[in-house]
Coordinates of C-alpha atoms in Angstrom, one line a residue:
X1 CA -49.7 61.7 -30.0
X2 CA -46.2 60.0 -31.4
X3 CA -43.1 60.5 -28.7
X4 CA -41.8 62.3 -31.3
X5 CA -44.8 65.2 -31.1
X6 CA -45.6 64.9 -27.6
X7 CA -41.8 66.1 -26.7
X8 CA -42.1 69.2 -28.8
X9 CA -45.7 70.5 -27.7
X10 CA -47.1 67.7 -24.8
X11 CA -44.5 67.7 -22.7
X12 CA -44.8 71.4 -21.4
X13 CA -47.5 73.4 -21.4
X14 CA -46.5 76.8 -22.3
X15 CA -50.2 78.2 -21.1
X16 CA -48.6 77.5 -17.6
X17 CA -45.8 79.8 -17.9
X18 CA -47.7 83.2 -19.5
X19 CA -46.8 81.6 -22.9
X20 CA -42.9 80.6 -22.3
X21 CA -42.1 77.6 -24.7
X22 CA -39.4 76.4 -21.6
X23 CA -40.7 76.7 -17.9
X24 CA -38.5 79.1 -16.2
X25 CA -36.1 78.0 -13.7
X26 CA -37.4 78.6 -10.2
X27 CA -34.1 78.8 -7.4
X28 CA -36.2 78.5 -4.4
X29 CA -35.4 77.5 -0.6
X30 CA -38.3 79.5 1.2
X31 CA -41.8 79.6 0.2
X32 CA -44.1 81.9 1.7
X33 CA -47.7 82.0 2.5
X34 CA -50.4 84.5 2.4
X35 CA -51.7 83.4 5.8
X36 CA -51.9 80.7 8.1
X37 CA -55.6 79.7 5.9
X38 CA -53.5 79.4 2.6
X39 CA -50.6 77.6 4.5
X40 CA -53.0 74.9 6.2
X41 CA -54.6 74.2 2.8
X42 CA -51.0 73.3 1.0
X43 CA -50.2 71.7 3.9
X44 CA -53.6 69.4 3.4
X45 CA -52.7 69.3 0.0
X46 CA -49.2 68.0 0.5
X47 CA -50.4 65.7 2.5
X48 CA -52.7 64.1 -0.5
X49 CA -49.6 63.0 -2.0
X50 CA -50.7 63.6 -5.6
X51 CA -50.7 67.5 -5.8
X52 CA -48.0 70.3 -7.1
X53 CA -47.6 72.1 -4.2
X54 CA -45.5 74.8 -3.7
X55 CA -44.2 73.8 0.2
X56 CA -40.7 74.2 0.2
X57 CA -37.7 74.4 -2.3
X58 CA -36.6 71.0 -1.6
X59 CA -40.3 69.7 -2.3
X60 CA -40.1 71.0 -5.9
X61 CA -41.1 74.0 -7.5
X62 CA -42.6 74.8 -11.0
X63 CA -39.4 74.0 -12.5
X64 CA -39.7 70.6 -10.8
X65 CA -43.5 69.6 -11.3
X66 CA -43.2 70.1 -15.3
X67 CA -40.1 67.8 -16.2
X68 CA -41.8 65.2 -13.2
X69 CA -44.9 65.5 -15.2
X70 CA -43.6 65.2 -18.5
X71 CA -41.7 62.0 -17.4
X72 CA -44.2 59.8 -16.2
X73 CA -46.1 60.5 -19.1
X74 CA -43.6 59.4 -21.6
X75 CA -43.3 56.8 -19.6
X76 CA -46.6 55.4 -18.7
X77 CA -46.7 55.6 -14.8
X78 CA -48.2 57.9 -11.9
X79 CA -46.0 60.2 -11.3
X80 CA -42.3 60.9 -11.3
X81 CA -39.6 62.7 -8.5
X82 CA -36.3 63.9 -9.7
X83 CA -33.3 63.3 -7.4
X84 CA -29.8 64.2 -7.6
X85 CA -28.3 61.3 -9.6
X86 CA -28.9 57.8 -11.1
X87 CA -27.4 56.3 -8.3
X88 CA -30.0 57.9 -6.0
X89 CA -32.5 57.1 -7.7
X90 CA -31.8 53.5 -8.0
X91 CA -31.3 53.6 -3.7
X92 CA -34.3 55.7 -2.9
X93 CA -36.2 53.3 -4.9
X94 CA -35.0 50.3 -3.0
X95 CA -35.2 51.4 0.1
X96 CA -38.5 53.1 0.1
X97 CA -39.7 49.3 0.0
X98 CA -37.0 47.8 2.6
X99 CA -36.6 47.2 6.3
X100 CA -33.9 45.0 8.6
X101 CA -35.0 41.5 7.9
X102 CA -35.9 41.7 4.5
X103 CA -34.8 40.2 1.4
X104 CA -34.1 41.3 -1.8
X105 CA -33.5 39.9 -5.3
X106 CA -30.8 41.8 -7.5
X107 CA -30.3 41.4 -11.1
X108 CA -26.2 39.8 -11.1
X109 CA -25.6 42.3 -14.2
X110 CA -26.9 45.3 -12.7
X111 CA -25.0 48.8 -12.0
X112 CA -21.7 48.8 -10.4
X113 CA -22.5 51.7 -7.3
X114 CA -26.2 50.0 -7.1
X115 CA -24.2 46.7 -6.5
X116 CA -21.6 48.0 -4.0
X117 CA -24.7 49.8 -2.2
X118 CA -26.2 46.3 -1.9
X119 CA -23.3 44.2 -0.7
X120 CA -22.4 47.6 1.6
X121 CA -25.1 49.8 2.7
X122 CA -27.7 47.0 2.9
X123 CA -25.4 44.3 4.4
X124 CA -25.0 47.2 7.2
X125 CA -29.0 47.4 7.7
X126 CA -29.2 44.2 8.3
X127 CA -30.9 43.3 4.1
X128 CA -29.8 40.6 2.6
X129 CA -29.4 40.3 -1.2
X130 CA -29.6 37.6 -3.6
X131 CA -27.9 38.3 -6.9
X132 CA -29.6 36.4 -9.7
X133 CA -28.8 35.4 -13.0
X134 CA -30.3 38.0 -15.7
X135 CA -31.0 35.4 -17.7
X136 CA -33.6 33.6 -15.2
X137 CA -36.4 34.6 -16.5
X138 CA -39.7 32.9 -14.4
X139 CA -37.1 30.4 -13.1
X140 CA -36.8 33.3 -10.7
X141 CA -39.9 31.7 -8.6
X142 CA -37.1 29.1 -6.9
X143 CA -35.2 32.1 -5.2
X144 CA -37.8 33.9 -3.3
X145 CA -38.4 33.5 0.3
X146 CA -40.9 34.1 2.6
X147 CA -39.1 37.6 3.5
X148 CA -38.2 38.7 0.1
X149 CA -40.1 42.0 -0.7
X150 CA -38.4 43.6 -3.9
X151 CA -36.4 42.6 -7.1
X152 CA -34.3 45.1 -9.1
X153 CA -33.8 44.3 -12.2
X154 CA -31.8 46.2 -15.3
X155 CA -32.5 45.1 -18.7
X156 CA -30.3 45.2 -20.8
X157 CA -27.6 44.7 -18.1
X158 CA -24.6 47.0 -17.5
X159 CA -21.8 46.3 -19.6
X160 CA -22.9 42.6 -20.2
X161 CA -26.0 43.2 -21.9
X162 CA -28.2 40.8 -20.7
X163 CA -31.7 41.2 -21.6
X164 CA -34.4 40.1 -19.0
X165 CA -38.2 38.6 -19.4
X166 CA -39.0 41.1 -17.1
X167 CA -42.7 40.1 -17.7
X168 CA -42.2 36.7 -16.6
X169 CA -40.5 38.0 -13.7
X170 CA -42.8 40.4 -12.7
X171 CA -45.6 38.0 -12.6
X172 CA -43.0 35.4 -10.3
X173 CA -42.5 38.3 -8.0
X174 CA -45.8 39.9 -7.5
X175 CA -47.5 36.3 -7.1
X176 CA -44.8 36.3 -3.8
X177 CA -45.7 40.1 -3.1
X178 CA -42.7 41.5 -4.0
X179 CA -42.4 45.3 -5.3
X180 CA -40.6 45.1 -9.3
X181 CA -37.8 48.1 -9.5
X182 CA -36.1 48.2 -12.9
X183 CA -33.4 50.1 -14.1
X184 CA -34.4 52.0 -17.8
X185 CA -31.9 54.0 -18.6
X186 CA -30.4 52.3 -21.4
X187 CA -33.8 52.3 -23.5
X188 CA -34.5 55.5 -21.8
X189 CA -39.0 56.2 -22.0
X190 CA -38.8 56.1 -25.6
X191 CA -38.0 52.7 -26.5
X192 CA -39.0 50.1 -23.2
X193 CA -42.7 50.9 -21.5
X194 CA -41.8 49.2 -17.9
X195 CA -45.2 49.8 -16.6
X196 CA -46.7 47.6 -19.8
X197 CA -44.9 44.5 -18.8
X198 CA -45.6 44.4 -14.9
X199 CA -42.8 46.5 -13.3
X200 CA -43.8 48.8 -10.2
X201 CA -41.1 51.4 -10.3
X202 CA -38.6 52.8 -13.1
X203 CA -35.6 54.5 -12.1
X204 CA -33.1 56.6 -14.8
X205 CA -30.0 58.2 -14.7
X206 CA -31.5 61.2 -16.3
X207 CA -27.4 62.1 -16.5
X208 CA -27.5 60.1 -19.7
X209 CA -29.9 60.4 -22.4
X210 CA -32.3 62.5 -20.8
X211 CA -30.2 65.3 -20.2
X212 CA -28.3 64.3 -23.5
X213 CA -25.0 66.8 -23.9
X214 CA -22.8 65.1 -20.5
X215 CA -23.2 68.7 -18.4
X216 CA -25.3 67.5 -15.4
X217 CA -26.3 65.0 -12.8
X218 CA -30.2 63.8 -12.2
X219 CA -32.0 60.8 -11.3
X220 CA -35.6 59.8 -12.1
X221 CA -38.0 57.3 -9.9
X222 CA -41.4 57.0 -11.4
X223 CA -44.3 54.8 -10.0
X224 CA -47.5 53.2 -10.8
X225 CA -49.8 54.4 -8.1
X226 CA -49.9 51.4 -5.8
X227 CA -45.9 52.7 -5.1
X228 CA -46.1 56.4 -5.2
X229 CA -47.0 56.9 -1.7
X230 CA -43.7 55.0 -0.5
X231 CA -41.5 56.5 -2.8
X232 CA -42.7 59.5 -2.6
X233 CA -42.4 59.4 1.6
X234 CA -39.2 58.2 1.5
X235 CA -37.5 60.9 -1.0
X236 CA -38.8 63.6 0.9
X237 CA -37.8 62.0 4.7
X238 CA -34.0 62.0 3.5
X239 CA -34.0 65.0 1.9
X240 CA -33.4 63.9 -1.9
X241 CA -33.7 66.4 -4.8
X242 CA -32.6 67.6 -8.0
X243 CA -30.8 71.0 -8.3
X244 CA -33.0 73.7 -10.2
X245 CA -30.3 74.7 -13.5
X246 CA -29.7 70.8 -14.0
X247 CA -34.2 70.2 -13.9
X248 CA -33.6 73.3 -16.6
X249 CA -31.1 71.4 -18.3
X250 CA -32.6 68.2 -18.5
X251 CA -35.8 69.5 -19.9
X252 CA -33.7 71.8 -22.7
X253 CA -32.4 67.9 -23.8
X254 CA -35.9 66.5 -23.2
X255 CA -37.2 68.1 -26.2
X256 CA -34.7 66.3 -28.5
X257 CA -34.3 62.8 -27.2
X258 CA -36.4 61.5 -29.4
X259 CA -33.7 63.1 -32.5
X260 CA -30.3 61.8 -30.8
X261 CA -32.0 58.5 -30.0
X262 CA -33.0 58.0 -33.5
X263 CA -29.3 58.6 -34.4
X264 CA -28.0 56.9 -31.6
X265 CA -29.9 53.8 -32.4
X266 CA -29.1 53.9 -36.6
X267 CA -25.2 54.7 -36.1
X268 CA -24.5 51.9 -32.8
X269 CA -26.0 49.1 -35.1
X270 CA -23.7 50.1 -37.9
X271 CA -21.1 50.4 -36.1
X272 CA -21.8 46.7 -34.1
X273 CA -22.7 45.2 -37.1
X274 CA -19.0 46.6 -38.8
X275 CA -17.8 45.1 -35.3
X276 CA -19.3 41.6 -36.0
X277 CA -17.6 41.5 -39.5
X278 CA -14.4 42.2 -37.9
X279 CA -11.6 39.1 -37.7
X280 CA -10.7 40.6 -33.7
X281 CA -14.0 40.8 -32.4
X282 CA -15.0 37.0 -30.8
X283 CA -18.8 38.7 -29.8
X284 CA -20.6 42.1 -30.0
X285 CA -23.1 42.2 -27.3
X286 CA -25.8 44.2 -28.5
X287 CA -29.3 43.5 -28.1
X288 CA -30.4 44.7 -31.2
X289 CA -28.2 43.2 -33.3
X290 CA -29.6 39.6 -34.8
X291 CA -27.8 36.9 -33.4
X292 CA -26.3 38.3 -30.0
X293 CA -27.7 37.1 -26.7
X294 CA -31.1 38.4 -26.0
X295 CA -32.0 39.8 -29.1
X296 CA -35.8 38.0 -29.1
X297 CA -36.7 39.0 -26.1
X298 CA -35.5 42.6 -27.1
X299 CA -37.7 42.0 -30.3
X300 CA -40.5 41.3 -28.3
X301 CA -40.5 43.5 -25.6
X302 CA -38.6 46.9 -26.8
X303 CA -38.8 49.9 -29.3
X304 CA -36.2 50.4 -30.3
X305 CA -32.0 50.3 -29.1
X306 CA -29.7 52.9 -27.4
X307 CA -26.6 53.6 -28.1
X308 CA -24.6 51.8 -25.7
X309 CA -23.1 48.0 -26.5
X310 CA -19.9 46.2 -25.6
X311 CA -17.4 43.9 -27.4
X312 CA -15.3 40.8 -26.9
X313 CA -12.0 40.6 -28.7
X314 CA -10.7 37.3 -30.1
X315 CA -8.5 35.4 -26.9
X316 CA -4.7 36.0 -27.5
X317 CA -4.1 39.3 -27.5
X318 CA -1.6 40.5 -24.3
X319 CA -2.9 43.5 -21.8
X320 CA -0.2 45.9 -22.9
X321 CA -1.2 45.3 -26.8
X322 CA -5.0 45.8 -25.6
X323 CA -3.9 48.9 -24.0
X324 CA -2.3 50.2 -27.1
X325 CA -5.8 49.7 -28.8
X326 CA -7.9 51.7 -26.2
X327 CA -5.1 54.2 -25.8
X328 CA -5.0 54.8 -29.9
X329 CA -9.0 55.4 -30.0
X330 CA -9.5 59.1 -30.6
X331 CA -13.3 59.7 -31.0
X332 CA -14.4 57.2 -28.3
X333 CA -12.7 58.8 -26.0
X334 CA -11.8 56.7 -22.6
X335 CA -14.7 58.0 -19.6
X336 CA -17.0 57.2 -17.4
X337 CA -21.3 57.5 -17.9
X338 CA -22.6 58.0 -21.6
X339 CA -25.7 59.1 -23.3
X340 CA -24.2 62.1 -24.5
X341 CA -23.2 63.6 -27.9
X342 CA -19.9 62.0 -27.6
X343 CA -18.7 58.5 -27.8
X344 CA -17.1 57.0 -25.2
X345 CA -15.0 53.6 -24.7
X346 CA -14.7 52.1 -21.4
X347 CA -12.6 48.4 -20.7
X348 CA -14.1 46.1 -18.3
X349 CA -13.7 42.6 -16.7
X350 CA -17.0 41.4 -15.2
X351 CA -15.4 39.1 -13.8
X352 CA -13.2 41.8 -11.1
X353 CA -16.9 42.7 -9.7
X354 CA -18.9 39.5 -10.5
X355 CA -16.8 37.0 -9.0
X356 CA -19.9 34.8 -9.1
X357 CA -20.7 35.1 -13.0
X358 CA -20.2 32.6 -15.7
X359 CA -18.3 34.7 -18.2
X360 CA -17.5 33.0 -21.4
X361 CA -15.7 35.1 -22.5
X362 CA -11.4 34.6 -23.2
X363 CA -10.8 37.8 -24.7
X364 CA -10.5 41.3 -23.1
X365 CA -13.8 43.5 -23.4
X366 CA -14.7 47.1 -23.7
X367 CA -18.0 49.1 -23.8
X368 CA -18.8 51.5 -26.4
X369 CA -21.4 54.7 -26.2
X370 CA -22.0 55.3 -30.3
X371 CA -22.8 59.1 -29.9
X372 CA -23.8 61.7 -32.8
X373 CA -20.9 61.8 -35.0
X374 CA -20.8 60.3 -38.7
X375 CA -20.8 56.5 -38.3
X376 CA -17.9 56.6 -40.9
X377 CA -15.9 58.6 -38.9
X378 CA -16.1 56.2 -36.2
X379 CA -15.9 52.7 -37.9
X380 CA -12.7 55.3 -39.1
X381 CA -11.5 55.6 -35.9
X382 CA -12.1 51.7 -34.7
X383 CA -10.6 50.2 -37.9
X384 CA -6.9 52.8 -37.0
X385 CA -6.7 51.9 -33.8
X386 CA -7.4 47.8 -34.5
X387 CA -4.0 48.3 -35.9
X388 CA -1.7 48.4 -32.7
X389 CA -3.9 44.2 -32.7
X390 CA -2.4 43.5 -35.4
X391 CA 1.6 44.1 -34.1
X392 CA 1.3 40.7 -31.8

C-alpha cells in the first residue's frame, strides 16, 4: 500500500470505532475496572509492554493507541508514544538511554532547545556531550569512548542543512554499543525510513508537518523493538503525554500529509532554485537542490524533500539594510517552528550558538518554510522585498 493510500484507509481502522472514519477523541483521567480480576489482567498486560491498554489517562486512551499505531507504521519501527512536544520527545529519547557517567555524541547542527538541554540539563547530571561535525560520516569511529552509549543525530541539520551518512554512522556506533537517536522531522515518515538505514529511535516534532495547519503542540518517539522497552519506561516514569484534542488534531492533518508534502516539496525547489539564480543569494542550502552541500547523500538515502531550506546572501550588505529585507517580506511572515500551511522566514547566525562551527559563510542568512501558497506569489513576494538590497 503507497503512503499515499495507506493514510486515507490504513492508517485508522474505522471497524474499531463502530464505523467512524476519525477515532473519537477520548478526555480521560480515571479509568475504571469491572473488578479486581479485570484490573489484575491490564495490569499484567501493561506490564508486557507491547499492549493497548486502557490503565490510566496519562497511559493513553483509544485516541492515543490509533495515531501511535499509525505512526510507527508509516514509519517502519515497533511502536510509537506521543508526548507533548518535539522538544520532549527529542529529551525523553535521550535520556531513556542515559545515566551520570555517560557519554554522548551530538550532531553540531542539531536543534537549538535539544542543544541547550545538552550543554544544561545534562552537564547538571553529570553527561557529558561531544558535539560532532554533521558531516563526519564513519570518521565518527575516532570520537567514541569507552562510556559513550548514544548519538543523536538530525539530518538534514537545523538551519544549516547538513545531511548525515547516517548509515555509516549507525554501523560506527552500534559496533561501540551505542543506541542511534535521529531527529526526522524535516523529511517527516514520508520521505526518510530511519529504521532502513540502522537508526534505533526517531523522534518528530509532530507540531510541524504531522499536525500540518500550526494549531498544536506534539512530539513523537518511535522505536525498533530492541529500544521500546526503555523508552517506553521512561515516558511513563516522568509523566510525559500528549493532550487528547491535539492527538485529534494531529491525526485530522495525518490524513493529508502526504498532499501538502507533495506541494511543499514541488513549490520549495522552485522557489530555491529562483533563489540560486538570484545575483544576492551567495548559497541556497537545500538538500534537494543539485549542487548544494549534501545533495548525494540525500539522493541516496531520501524520498523526497520538505519544505524547509535556508539562504546565504552575497557579503556586503549592512544589518539595518538586511533588516529592511526581512521586515518588507509579507507572505513569509517572520516566526518561529514551520510545517504549516504558511511560509515562514526566520534570520539566523550559526555562529551566535555554534561558537565551535566552521561557517563559511560572509553574508547574513535566513531560513525559509515554502508552505501551500502559489509559488508565484512567493518568488513575488522575495523578488519585492530583494529591493530594500538593492538601496546600499
Amino acid at each position: 500500500m503507497s503512503p499515499d493510500t495507506y493514510l486515507s484507509h490504513g492508517a485508522f481502522n474505522p471497524d474499531d470505532f463502530g464505523g467512524v472514519v476519525n477515532p473519537p477523541v477520548y478526555h480521560a483521567s480515571t479509568v475504571t475496572f469491572r473488578d479486581l480480576d479485570d484490573m489484575e489482567a491490564r495490569g499484567r498486560a501493561m506490564s508486557s509492554a507491547d499492549a493497548d491498554v486502557m490503565w490510566y489517562g496519562r497511559k493513553g486512551t483509544p485516541t492515543t493507541f490509533a495515531l501511535q499505531n499509525a505512526l510507527a507504521q508509516l514509519e517502519g519501527g515497533h511502536r510509537s508514544l506521543l508526548v507533548s512536544s518535539g522538544l520532549a520527545a527529542c529529551t525523553s529519547a535521550i535520556m531513556a538511554f542515559v545515566k551520570a557517567g555517560d557519554h554522548i555524541l551530538v550532531s553540531d547542527s542539531v536543534y537549538g532547545p535539544t542543544r541547550h538541554y545538552a550543554e544544561t540539563v545534562l552537564a547538571r547530571c553529570n553527561v557529558s556531550v561531544t558535539f560532532y561535525d554533521a558531516t563526519l560520516g564513519a570518521d565518527i569511529a575516532a570520537l567514541f569512548r569507552p562510556d559513550t552509549t548514544l548519538v543523536f543525530a538530525e539530518s538534514p541539520g537545523s538551519q544549516t542543512f547538513e545531511v548525515q551518512d547516517i548509515p555509516a554512522i549507525a554501523n560506527a556506533a552500534h559496533r561501540h554499543g551505542a543506541i542511534v537517536v535521529i531527529d526526522n522531522t524535516w523529511a517527516t515518515p514520508l520521505f526518510f525510513k530511519p529504521f532502513e538505514h540502522g537508526v534505533d529511535v526517531s523522534v518528530h516534532a509532530a507540531t510541524k508537518y504531522i499536525v500540518g495547519h500550526s494549531d498544536a503542540m506534539m512530539g513523537v518517539i518511535t522505536t525498533n523493538r530492541t529500544s521500546w522497552n526503555a523508552v517506553r519506561d521512561y515516558v511513563f516514569a516522568i509523566g510525559q503525554h500528549a493532550a487528547p484534542d491535539d492527538v485529534y488534531l494531529a491525526q485530522r492533518g495525518l490524513r493529508t500529509m502526504a498532499v501538502r508534502l507533495e506541494r511543499h516539496q514541488r513549490s520549495g525547489l522552485a522557489v530555491a532554485e529562483w533563489l540560486a539564480s538570484r545575483p544576492e543569494v551567495a548559497r541556497v542550502l537545500h538538500p534537494g537542490l543539485p549542487g548544494a552541500p549534501g545533495h548525494a547523500l540525500w539522493q541516496r538515502d531520501f524520498k523526497g524533500a520538505s519544505g524547509l531550506f535556508s539562504v546565504v546572501l552575497q557579503p556586503g550588505y549592512d544589518r539595518e539594510v538586511f533588516r529592511a529585507f526581512i521586515n518588507d517580506l509579507k507572505l513569509f511572515r517572520l516566526g518561529f517552528s514551520w510545517g504549516g500551511f504558511e511560509s515562514l522566514v526566520m534570520p539566523f547566525d550559526p555562529r551566535a550558538d555554534r561558537p565551535g562551527t566552521a561557517w563559511p559563510y560572509a553574508g547574513h542568512a535566513f531560513r525559509l518554510h515554502v508552505g501551500l501558497e502559489a509559488k508565484e506569489d512567493l518568488i513575488a513576494d522575495l523578488e519585492t522585498a530583494f529591493r530594500k538590497l538593492a538601496v546600499q
